[in-house]
Coordinates of C-alpha atoms and ligand atoms in Angstrom, one line a residue:
M25 CA 24.1 -21.0 -21.6
K26 CA 22.9 -21.5 -17.7
P27 CA 18.8 -21.3 -18.2
I28 CA 17.1 -19.9 -15.4
K29 CA 14.0 -22.4 -14.7
K30 CA 14.0 -23.7 -11.0
I31 CA 12.7 -20.8 -8.9
V32 CA 12.9 -21.4 -5.4
I33 CA 10.6 -19.0 -3.2
V34 CA 11.3 -19.0 0.8
G35 CA 8.5 -17.9 2.6
G36 CA 4.7 -18.2 2.9
G37 CA 3.2 -15.1 3.7
T38 CA 1.6 -12.7 1.7
A39 CA 4.7 -12.0 -0.4
G40 CA 5.9 -15.3 -1.0
W41 CA 2.1 -16.4 -2.2
L42 CA 1.3 -13.4 -4.2
T43 CA 5.1 -13.7 -5.5
A44 CA 4.4 -17.5 -6.5
C45 CA 1.1 -17.0 -7.9
I46 CA 2.4 -13.8 -10.0
I47 CA 5.6 -15.5 -11.7
A48 CA 3.8 -19.0 -11.9
A49 CA 0.9 -17.2 -13.7
R50 CA 3.1 -15.4 -16.1
H51 CA 5.3 -18.5 -17.1
K52 CA 2.5 -20.9 -17.1
G53 CA 2.6 -23.3 -19.9
R54 CA 6.5 -24.0 -19.5
E55 CA 6.5 -26.8 -17.0
A56 CA 7.2 -29.0 -19.6
S57 CA 10.3 -27.6 -20.6
G58 CA 11.3 -27.8 -17.3
F59 CA 10.3 -24.6 -15.5
S60 CA 9.2 -24.8 -11.8
V61 CA 8.4 -22.6 -8.9
T62 CA 8.6 -24.1 -5.3
L63 CA 8.0 -22.6 -2.3
I64 CA 9.4 -23.2 1.0
E65 CA 7.6 -21.7 4.0
S66 CA 8.2 -22.9 8.1
A67 CA 5.7 -24.4 10.0
N68 CA 7.7 -22.7 13.1
M69 CA 7.6 -19.4 12.2
P70 CA 4.1 -17.2 11.8
T71 CA 3.6 -14.8 9.2
I72 CA 3.3 -11.4 10.4
G73 CA -0.7 -11.5 10.1
V74 CA -1.1 -8.1 9.5
G75 CA -1.2 -6.2 6.0
E76 CA -5.0 -5.6 5.2
G77 CA -5.1 -2.4 3.4
T78 CA -4.2 -3.0 -0.1
W79 CA -3.8 -0.6 -3.0
P80 CA -5.8 -0.5 -6.7
T81 CA -3.1 -2.6 -8.3
M82 CA -4.4 -5.6 -6.4
R83 CA -7.7 -5.6 -8.9
S84 CA -5.4 -6.6 -11.6
T85 CA -3.0 -8.7 -9.8
L86 CA -5.8 -10.9 -8.7
S87 CA -7.3 -10.7 -12.4
R88 CA -4.1 -11.5 -13.7
I89 CA -3.0 -14.6 -11.5
G90 CA -6.7 -15.9 -12.5
V91 CA -8.6 -15.9 -9.5
S92 CA -12.1 -14.8 -9.1
E93 CA -13.1 -11.7 -7.4
T94 CA -16.4 -13.3 -6.2
E95 CA -14.3 -16.4 -4.4
F96 CA -11.9 -13.6 -3.3
F97 CA -14.4 -11.9 -1.4
R98 CA -16.2 -15.0 0.1
Q99 CA -13.1 -16.6 1.5
C100 CA -10.8 -13.5 2.6
D101 CA -13.2 -11.4 4.3
A102 CA -12.4 -8.8 2.0
A103 CA -14.2 -5.3 1.4
F104 CA -13.8 -2.3 -1.2
K105 CA -11.4 -0.1 0.0
Q106 CA -11.9 3.8 -1.8
G107 CA -9.1 5.6 -0.2
A108 CA -7.7 6.7 3.4
L109 CA -9.5 9.0 5.9
F110 CA -6.8 11.3 7.7
S111 CA -8.2 12.2 11.2
R112 CA -6.9 15.0 13.4
W113 CA -3.5 15.2 11.2
T114 CA -3.4 19.1 10.5
T115 CA -4.8 20.7 13.7
G116 CA -5.4 17.6 15.9
E117 CA -9.0 18.9 16.7
A118 CA -11.9 16.8 16.3
N119 CA -13.3 18.2 13.4
D120 CA -9.7 18.0 11.5
A121 CA -10.3 15.2 8.7
Y122 CA -9.4 14.9 4.9
F123 CA -10.0 12.2 2.3
H124 CA -6.7 10.7 0.1
P125 CA -9.4 8.9 -2.4
L126 CA -8.0 6.1 -5.1
M127 CA -9.7 8.5 -7.8
L128 CA -7.6 10.9 -9.9
P129 CA -9.2 14.7 -9.8
Q130 CA -11.0 15.2 -12.9
G131 CA -9.7 15.7 -16.1
F132 CA -6.4 15.0 -14.4
S133 CA -4.3 14.7 -17.6
Q134 CA -5.7 17.8 -19.4
I135 CA -5.8 20.1 -16.7
N136 CA -4.5 21.0 -12.7
L137 CA -7.4 21.9 -11.0
V138 CA -5.9 23.2 -7.9
P139 CA -5.4 26.9 -8.8
Y140 CA -8.9 26.9 -9.8
W141 CA -10.2 25.4 -6.4
S142 CA -8.0 27.3 -4.7
E143 CA -9.1 30.6 -6.0
Q144 CA -12.7 30.2 -6.3
H145 CA -13.6 27.3 -4.2
S146 CA -11.7 26.5 -1.4
A147 CA -14.6 26.6 0.7
Q148 CA -15.0 23.6 0.0
A149 CA -12.8 20.6 0.3
F150 CA -10.3 20.2 -2.2
C151 CA -11.4 16.2 -2.5
D152 CA -15.0 17.1 -2.5
A153 CA -14.4 19.6 -5.0
V154 CA -12.4 17.5 -7.8
C155 CA -13.6 13.8 -7.1
P156 CA -16.7 12.4 -5.8
Q157 CA -15.1 9.6 -3.6
G158 CA -14.5 11.5 -0.3
I159 CA -18.6 11.7 -0.2
I160 CA -19.1 8.5 -1.5
C161 CA -17.0 7.4 1.2
Q162 CA -18.9 9.1 4.1
S163 CA -21.9 8.1 2.8
G164 CA -20.6 4.6 3.3
L165 CA -21.4 3.4 -0.7
A166 CA -19.7 0.7 -2.7
P167 CA -17.4 1.5 -5.6
K168 CA -19.5 -0.5 -7.7
L169 CA -23.0 -2.3 -8.6
A170 CA -23.8 -5.6 -7.7
S171 CA -24.5 -6.5 -11.7
S172 CA -21.0 -4.4 -12.4
A173 CA -18.4 -7.6 -13.8
E174 CA -16.1 -9.1 -11.4
F175 CA -12.8 -6.1 -11.1
E176 CA -14.9 -3.4 -12.9
A177 CA -15.0 -0.6 -11.2
I178 CA -17.2 2.4 -10.8
T179 CA -14.9 4.6 -8.5
N180 CA -11.6 3.4 -8.5
Y181 CA -11.0 0.9 -5.6
A182 CA -8.4 -1.8 -3.7
Y183 CA -9.6 -3.9 -0.8
H184 CA -9.4 -4.2 2.8
L185 CA -8.7 -8.3 3.5
D186 CA -7.6 -10.8 6.1
A187 CA -4.0 -11.1 5.9
G188 CA -4.3 -14.9 7.1
K189 CA -7.2 -16.1 4.8
F190 CA -5.7 -14.1 1.9
A191 CA -2.3 -16.2 2.3
V192 CA -4.3 -19.1 2.5
F193 CA -6.2 -18.3 -0.4
L194 CA -3.1 -17.5 -2.8
K195 CA -1.9 -20.5 -1.6
N196 CA -4.8 -22.6 -2.4
H197 CA -5.0 -21.2 -5.8
A198 CA -1.1 -21.7 -6.4
C199 CA -0.9 -25.1 -5.6
E200 CA -4.1 -26.2 -7.3
K201 CA -4.3 -23.7 -10.4
L202 CA -0.9 -22.9 -11.1
N203 CA 1.3 -26.0 -10.4
V204 CA 3.5 -24.2 -7.9
N205 CA 5.1 -26.9 -5.8
H206 CA 4.6 -26.2 -1.9
L207 CA 7.3 -27.5 0.8
I208 CA 7.0 -27.2 4.8
A209 CA 10.2 -27.1 6.0
D210 CA 12.5 -24.4 7.5
V211 CA 15.6 -23.6 5.5
S212 CA 18.5 -23.4 8.0
H213 CA 21.3 -21.9 5.1
A214 CA 22.1 -20.8 1.7
K215 CA 25.4 -22.7 0.0
L216 CA 26.8 -20.5 -2.3
S217 CA 28.6 -21.1 -5.4
A218 CA 32.5 -19.8 -6.0
N219 CA 30.8 -16.7 -7.8
G220 CA 28.6 -15.9 -4.6
D221 CA 25.6 -16.9 -6.3
I222 CA 22.8 -19.3 -4.2
E223 CA 23.8 -22.9 -5.1
S224 CA 21.1 -24.5 -2.9
L225 CA 19.4 -24.4 0.4
A226 CA 19.8 -27.1 3.3
L227 CA 16.8 -27.7 5.5
D228 CA 16.5 -28.4 8.8
Q229 CA 15.4 -32.4 7.7
G230 CA 18.9 -32.4 6.2
Q231 CA 17.2 -32.3 2.7
E232 CA 18.9 -29.5 0.3
I233 CA 16.5 -27.7 -3.1
A234 CA 18.7 -26.2 -5.4
G235 CA 17.4 -23.9 -7.9
D236 CA 18.4 -21.0 -10.7
F237 CA 16.7 -18.2 -8.9
F238 CA 15.8 -17.6 -5.4
V239 CA 13.3 -15.1 -3.5
D240 CA 13.5 -14.0 -0.4
C241 CA 10.3 -13.6 1.4
T242 CA 11.2 -14.6 5.0
G243 CA 9.7 -11.0 6.2
F244 CA 11.8 -9.0 9.1
R245 CA 14.2 -13.0 8.9
A246 CA 15.8 -11.6 5.7
L247 CA 17.5 -15.2 5.7
L248 CA 18.7 -15.1 2.0
I249 CA 19.3 -11.2 1.3
G250 CA 20.5 -10.6 5.2
D251 CA 22.2 -13.6 5.9
A252 CA 23.2 -15.4 2.9
M253 CA 23.9 -12.5 0.9
G254 CA 25.2 -10.0 3.0
V255 CA 23.3 -6.8 1.3
A256 CA 23.0 -4.1 4.5
F257 CA 19.6 -2.3 5.7
E258 CA 19.8 1.0 5.6
E259 CA 17.4 2.7 8.2
C260 CA 15.4 5.6 8.0
N261 CA 14.5 5.7 11.6
D262 CA 16.0 9.5 11.1
V263 CA 13.3 10.6 8.7
L264 CA 10.1 8.4 9.9
F265 CA 10.0 7.6 13.9
C266 CA 7.6 5.0 14.1
D267 CA 9.0 1.3 15.5
T268 CA 6.2 -0.2 17.4
A269 CA 2.7 -1.2 16.4
L270 CA 0.1 -2.4 18.7
A271 CA -2.5 -4.7 16.6
V272 CA -6.0 -6.1 18.0
Q273 CA -9.0 -7.0 15.6
V274 CA -12.4 -5.5 16.8
P275 CA -15.6 -7.4 16.5
Y276 CA -18.8 -5.1 15.3
E277 CA -21.7 -4.4 17.6
S278 CA -23.9 -6.1 15.6
E279 CA -23.9 -7.9 12.1
I280 CA -25.4 -5.2 10.4
S281 CA -23.1 -2.6 11.2
P282 CA -22.1 -0.1 8.6
I283 CA -18.4 -1.4 7.0
A284 CA -16.2 1.4 6.7
T285 CA -15.6 1.8 2.9
H286 CA -11.9 3.5 3.5
T287 CA -8.9 3.2 6.1
I288 CA -9.3 5.6 9.1
S289 CA -6.1 6.9 10.1
T290 CA -6.6 8.9 13.6
A291 CA -3.2 10.9 14.6
Q292 CA -2.3 10.6 18.2
S293 CA 0.4 12.1 20.5
A294 CA 3.3 9.9 19.4
G295 CA 2.0 8.5 15.8
W296 CA -1.3 7.1 14.7
I297 CA -4.0 4.5 14.8
W298 CA -5.5 2.7 11.6
D299 CA -8.8 1.3 11.5
I300 CA -9.7 -1.0 8.6
G301 CA -13.7 -2.4 8.2
L302 CA -14.0 -6.2 7.2
P303 CA -17.4 -7.9 6.9
T304 CA -16.7 -9.7 10.2
R305 CA -14.5 -7.3 12.4
R306 CA -12.5 -4.1 12.4
G307 CA -8.8 -4.3 12.1
V308 CA -7.4 -1.7 14.7
G309 CA -4.1 -1.1 15.6
H310 CA -1.4 1.8 16.9
V311 CA 1.6 2.3 15.4
Y312 CA 3.9 4.5 17.3
S313 CA 7.2 5.8 17.9
S314 CA 9.2 4.0 20.9
Q315 CA 11.0 6.9 21.3
H316 CA 8.5 9.5 22.3
I317 CA 5.6 7.3 24.4
S318 CA 6.0 4.3 26.3
D319 CA 4.1 0.8 25.4
E320 CA 1.4 1.5 28.8
N321 CA 0.5 5.2 27.6
A322 CA 0.4 3.7 23.5
E323 CA -1.8 0.9 24.5
R324 CA -4.1 3.3 26.6
E325 CA -4.3 5.7 23.6
L326 CA -5.6 3.0 21.7
L327 CA -8.2 1.7 24.6
R328 CA -8.8 5.2 24.6
Y329 CA -9.9 5.6 20.7
L330 CA -11.4 1.7 21.1
G331 CA -13.9 3.4 23.7
D332 CA -16.5 0.8 24.9
A333 CA -15.0 -2.0 22.2
S334 CA -12.1 -2.1 24.1
S335 CA -13.0 -4.9 26.5
D336 CA -11.2 -8.0 27.0
L337 CA -8.9 -7.2 24.0
S338 CA -5.2 -7.6 24.4
P339 CA -3.3 -6.0 21.7
R340 CA -0.2 -7.7 20.1
K341 CA 2.8 -5.8 19.8
I342 CA 4.9 -5.6 16.8
T343 CA 8.5 -3.9 16.3
F344 CA 10.3 -2.8 13.4
R345 CA 12.9 -1.1 11.8
S346 CA 11.8 1.3 9.3
G347 CA 14.2 1.3 6.2
H348 CA 15.2 -0.9 3.1
R349 CA 18.0 -3.1 1.6
K350 CA 20.7 -1.5 0.2
T351 CA 20.2 -3.6 -2.9
F352 CA 17.2 -6.0 -3.4
W353 CA 18.6 -8.5 -6.0
K354 CA 22.0 -9.2 -5.9
N355 CA 23.5 -12.4 -7.9
N356 CA 20.7 -14.8 -8.4
C357 CA 18.6 -13.8 -5.1
V358 CA 16.2 -10.9 -5.0
A359 CA 14.5 -9.7 -1.9
I360 CA 10.7 -9.2 -1.9
G361 CA 8.1 -8.2 0.7
M362 CA 9.6 -7.7 4.3
S363 CA 12.9 -8.9 3.4
A364 CA 13.1 -6.0 1.2
G365 CA 12.4 -3.3 3.7
F366 CA 9.2 -1.8 6.1
L367 CA 8.0 1.9 6.4
E368 CA 5.3 2.1 8.5
P369 CA 1.7 1.0 7.0
L370 CA 0.5 4.9 6.7
E371 CA -0.6 4.5 2.9
A372 CA -0.7 0.8 2.9
S373 CA 3.0 0.7 0.5
A374 CA 3.9 -2.5 1.1
I375 CA 2.1 -4.9 -0.6
V376 CA 1.6 -2.8 -3.8
M377 CA 5.5 -3.0 -3.3
V378 CA 5.2 -6.9 -3.6
E379 CA 2.8 -6.5 -6.3
L380 CA 5.4 -4.4 -8.6
S381 CA 8.3 -6.1 -7.5
A382 CA 7.0 -9.7 -8.1
K383 CA 5.6 -8.2 -11.6
M384 CA 8.9 -6.8 -12.7
V385 CA 10.9 -10.1 -11.6
A386 CA 8.0 -12.0 -13.8
E387 CA 7.9 -9.6 -16.7
Q388 CA 11.6 -9.8 -16.4
L389 CA 12.9 -12.8 -15.7
P390 CA 16.0 -13.9 -16.9
V391 CA 16.6 -16.3 -19.7
C392 CA 19.7 -17.4 -18.7
R393 CA 22.1 -16.5 -16.0
E394 CA 24.4 -14.5 -18.6
V395 CA 22.3 -11.6 -19.4
M396 CA 20.8 -12.0 -15.0
D397 CA 22.9 -8.8 -13.9
I398 CA 21.4 -6.6 -16.2
I399 CA 17.7 -7.3 -15.5
A400 CA 19.2 -7.1 -11.6
S401 CA 20.7 -3.6 -11.8
R402 CA 17.4 -2.2 -13.8
F403 CA 15.5 -3.8 -10.7
N404 CA 17.7 -2.5 -8.3
A405 CA 17.1 1.2 -9.8
T406 CA 13.5 0.8 -10.3
T407 CA 13.2 -0.3 -6.7
L408 CA 15.5 2.1 -5.0
Y409 CA 13.8 5.1 -6.7
R410 CA 10.4 3.9 -5.2
W411 CA 11.5 3.6 -1.5
G412 CA 12.7 6.8 -1.8
R413 CA 9.6 8.3 -3.4
I414 CA 7.3 6.5 -1.1
I415 CA 9.7 7.7 2.3
D416 CA 9.1 11.4 1.1
F417 CA 5.4 11.0 0.5
L418 CA 4.7 9.0 4.0
K419 CA 6.6 12.0 5.8
L420 CA 5.2 14.8 3.7
H421 CA 2.1 13.8 6.1
Y422 CA 4.2 14.8 8.9
V423 CA 5.8 17.9 7.8
L424 CA 2.5 19.4 6.9
T425 CA 1.3 19.3 10.5
Q426 CA 0.3 22.2 12.7
R427 CA 0.6 20.2 15.6
R428 CA 2.8 21.0 18.1
D429 CA 1.1 19.3 21.3
S430 CA 4.1 16.5 21.7
D431 CA 7.6 16.1 21.0
F432 CA 6.9 13.2 18.4
W433 CA 4.8 16.0 16.3
Q434 CA 7.5 18.8 16.9
D435 CA 10.7 16.9 16.3
N436 CA 8.8 15.7 13.1
L437 CA 9.4 19.3 12.1
A438 CA 13.5 19.4 12.7
D439 CA 14.8 20.5 9.4
S440 CA 17.2 17.5 9.5
S441 CA 14.6 15.2 9.9
I442 CA 13.5 16.4 6.1
P443 CA 14.7 14.7 3.0
E444 CA 16.7 17.4 0.9
R445 CA 14.2 16.2 -2.2
L446 CA 10.7 16.9 -0.2
K447 CA 12.3 20.3 1.1
N448 CA 12.9 21.0 -2.8
L449 CA 9.6 20.4 -3.8
L450 CA 7.9 22.2 -0.9
L451 CA 9.7 24.9 -1.7
L452 CA 8.4 24.8 -5.5
W453 CA 5.2 24.0 -4.6
R454 CA 4.4 27.1 -2.6
Y455 CA 4.4 28.5 -6.1
Q456 CA 3.4 25.8 -8.4
S457 CA 1.1 23.0 -7.4
P458 CA 2.4 19.2 -8.0
W459 CA 0.7 18.1 -11.4
F460 CA 1.1 14.8 -13.5
H461 CA 4.6 15.6 -15.1
D462 CA 6.4 16.8 -12.0
E463 CA 8.9 14.6 -11.2
F464 CA 7.0 11.7 -11.1
N465 CA 7.1 10.0 -14.2
Q466 CA 7.7 6.5 -14.0
V467 CA 5.0 4.5 -15.7
E468 CA 4.0 2.6 -12.3
E469 CA 4.2 5.2 -9.8
V470 CA 3.3 4.1 -6.4
F471 CA 1.8 7.8 -5.2
P472 CA 1.2 10.0 -8.5
A473 CA 1.0 13.9 -8.4
A474 CA -2.5 13.5 -7.4
S475 CA -1.9 11.8 -4.2
Y476 CA 0.5 14.6 -3.5
Q477 CA -2.3 17.2 -4.5
Y478 CA -4.9 15.5 -1.8
V479 CA -2.5 15.3 0.8
L480 CA -1.0 19.0 0.6
Y481 CA -4.5 20.8 0.2
G482 CA -6.4 18.3 2.5
M483 CA -3.6 19.2 4.8
K484 CA -4.3 23.0 4.1
F485 CA -1.0 23.7 2.1
K486 CA -0.9 27.4 0.4
T487 CA 0.2 27.7 -3.1
H488 CA 0.6 30.6 -4.5
V489 CA -1.6 31.4 -7.7
E490 CA -1.6 34.6 -10.0
P491 CA -5.2 34.9 -10.8
E492 CA -4.2 36.2 -14.4
S493 CA -2.6 32.8 -15.4
L494 CA -6.0 31.1 -14.9
Q495 CA -8.0 33.3 -17.1
S496 CA -7.2 31.0 -20.4
R497 CA -8.8 28.0 -19.4
A498 CA -11.4 29.1 -16.2
R499 CA -14.3 28.0 -18.5
Y500 CA -13.2 24.4 -19.0
A501 CA -12.0 24.3 -15.1
E502 CA -15.1 25.7 -14.2
R503 CA -16.9 23.1 -16.2
L504 CA -14.9 20.0 -14.9
L505 CA -15.7 21.1 -11.4
R506 CA -19.4 21.5 -11.9
E507 CA -19.4 17.8 -13.7
N508 CA -17.8 16.8 -10.5
S509 CA -20.8 17.9 -8.3
N510 CA -23.3 16.1 -11.1
L511 CA -21.3 13.1 -10.9
T512 CA -20.8 13.2 -7.1
E513 CA -25.1 13.6 -6.9
K514 CA -25.5 10.7 -9.6
L515 CA -23.4 8.0 -7.8
R516 CA -24.5 9.0 -4.3
A517 CA -27.9 8.1 -5.7
S518 CA -27.3 5.6 -7.6
L519 CA -24.1 3.2 -5.4
P520 CA -25.3 0.6 -3.1
Y521 CA -24.4 0.3 0.7
H522 CA -21.0 -1.0 1.0
R523 CA -22.3 -3.8 3.4
D524 CA -25.2 -4.9 0.7
L525 CA -23.3 -5.1 -2.1
I526 CA -20.7 -7.7 0.0
Q527 CA -24.4 -9.5 1.0
K528 CA -25.2 -9.4 -2.4
I529 CA -21.4 -11.0 -3.2
Y530 CA -22.0 -13.9 -1.3
E531 CA -25.2 -15.1 -2.5
R532 CA -25.4 -14.2 -6.0
G533 CA -21.5 -13.7 -6.8
L534 CA -20.4 -11.4 -9.4
Q535 CA -20.2 -11.6 -13.0
P536 CA -17.1 -13.4 -14.1
I537 CA -14.9 -11.8 -16.6
Ligands
FAD26 C1 1.8 -3.4 11.9 C2 2.2 -3.7 10.6 C3 0.5 -3.1 9.6 C4 0.5 -3.4 8.3 N1 -0.3 -2.9 7.6 C5 -0.2 -3.2 6.1 C6 -1.3 -2.6 5.5 O1 -2.0 -2.1 5.7 N2 -0.9 -2.6 3.9 C7 0.2 -3.1 3.6 O2 0.3 -3.2 2.2 N3 1.3 -3.6 4.1 C8 0.7 -3.8 5.5 N4 1.9 -4.0 6.0 C9 3.0 -4.9 5.6 C10 2.4 -6.6 5.1 O3 2.0 -7.2 6.4 C11 3.6 -7.0 4.3 O4 4.1 -6.4 3.6 C12 2.8 -8.4 4.4 O5 2.3 -9.1 5.2 C13 4.5 -9.5 3.4 O6 4.7 -9.9 4.3 P1 6.2 -11.0 4.0 O7 5.3 -12.1 3.5 O8 7.1 -10.5 3.4 O9 6.3 -11.4 5.3 P2 5.8 -12.6 6.6 O10 4.3 -12.5 6.7 O11 6.6 -12.3 7.8 O12 6.2 -14.0 6.0 C14 7.5 -14.5 6.2 C15 7.7 -15.9 5.8 O13 8.6 -16.5 5.9 C16 8.7 -17.4 6.5 N5 10.5 -18.1 7.1 C17 11.2 -17.2 8.0 N6 11.8 -17.8 8.0 C18 12.0 -19.1 7.2 C19 13.0 -20.3 7.2 N7 13.8 -19.8 7.5 N8 12.7 -20.7 6.5 C20 10.9 -21.2 6.0 N9 10.6 -20.4 6.0 C21 10.8 -19.1 6.8 C22 7.6 -17.8 7.4 O14 7.6 -19.1 7.8 C23 6.7 -16.6 6.6 O15 6.0 -17.9 5.9 C24 1.9 -4.0 7.5 C25 3.0 -4.4 8.5 C26 2.9 -4.1 10.1 C27 4.0 -4.8 10.5

């Protein structure tokens, strides 16, 4: 038996440090038997430095690796995120906007409220009829009270954070509390054994690092999964056209300017602009298709969006390939983070994939090499399923548009650009709305059926309803819709303003769990 004890991670970005923390926390206490986690990062190759929107999974991840939420807020310039507002995606008009919140519709596991809303209540936005969070966001309110415990939510939440500060925060925690070994060096190449496994990594200084299991967190570089293991990259730029981003950091007008508690995504002529509020600044970026707009015009659209705030800002350009590896775990090497793949950050799906992948690796870490391929094939099947579903979900935002004002929006409607599975689902959803058992049956589905409901009905999709089919549960549905309206008012009256709560966290901290 060849035991798996020496874990070597290459890359010190969000993916590398999150993976190191998740594996080390899960296997804490095994050090005496020779278990170790080593992270190697280059001092010469910067991290991507963006990636500020997360998913609610981050709460359980931070809690599981043992960090304090208070310290996370204090050190990572973090803010609460309660969803995303999509502006100008449907018609392109100034008043065109809908929310994708993080809370499920009322009674979601018991009843599908879509047909009841659509028959009786469609004058109100779907999100507001079934869930309080859109109105909470618009009112600038936090998702919990100052007296709530760490990670405890009143309305479901994730975070916005400063990616650079987050990596340093995780590094300190990993090295100081979780015994992760940290090496600063450039890996030049991997040395393979006869069966194709990675035996060791050659460092630029001439040193060699041996290991039993290697995690590629080298970002777009994909040093191990691409160069060493030769796993091909599958592009999906025929489905998702964006390939470039211009990112800037924007100061607030004043220290007390409100902080948005949701990501704002505003559609443009050939892409969209993200706008993320942190306590000390906003992170804003234009994601666009270079096939449809020049860099100069894309920058012009970004500066127009920023208005007065745009003076003295020079955007950083980032290019990317949309897609993912054909396989993610080969022999004794797994790719996590942007080495595994990348899709435009429309729904902040990258860091959540890091968390889910690292958690699965940590939970199912093979005891010995002999069983590794069994786990690898499970991991690959689950991960491939997730990438496919994310591609479909992102494309959904583009195929529901009524915009025809540029080639970008028209090309997005080309039949050849729409995945078959999504086409079938769109046909089905004309007659029955998605609900929690429709196909979305993985335990940790990245985007559950509720997310599809929010986007579909936020973007004015019509599902045919047979009114008589509603009779049997009409009273229950009406009760839930009424309860939602009462809950919304109650929360509006009791939750603190977002910036005020963050200030209180800085001053007094949250109650530890
Ligand atoms: C424009 C844009 C916006 C984004 N927005 C979001 C968002 O809102 N939400 C979200 O979830 N995600 C977002 N992402 C994705 C997110 O930024 C990444 O998934 C996340 O930061 C993880 O990156 P990484 O750690 O894989 O790679 P990187 O940050 O690139 O880190 C790579 C690491 O590998 C090291 N390295 C590389 N080669 C070597 C070598 N030979 N030897 C040693 N070390 C090496 C580097 O030094 C670095 O430490 C966004 C990405 C982009 C491009």
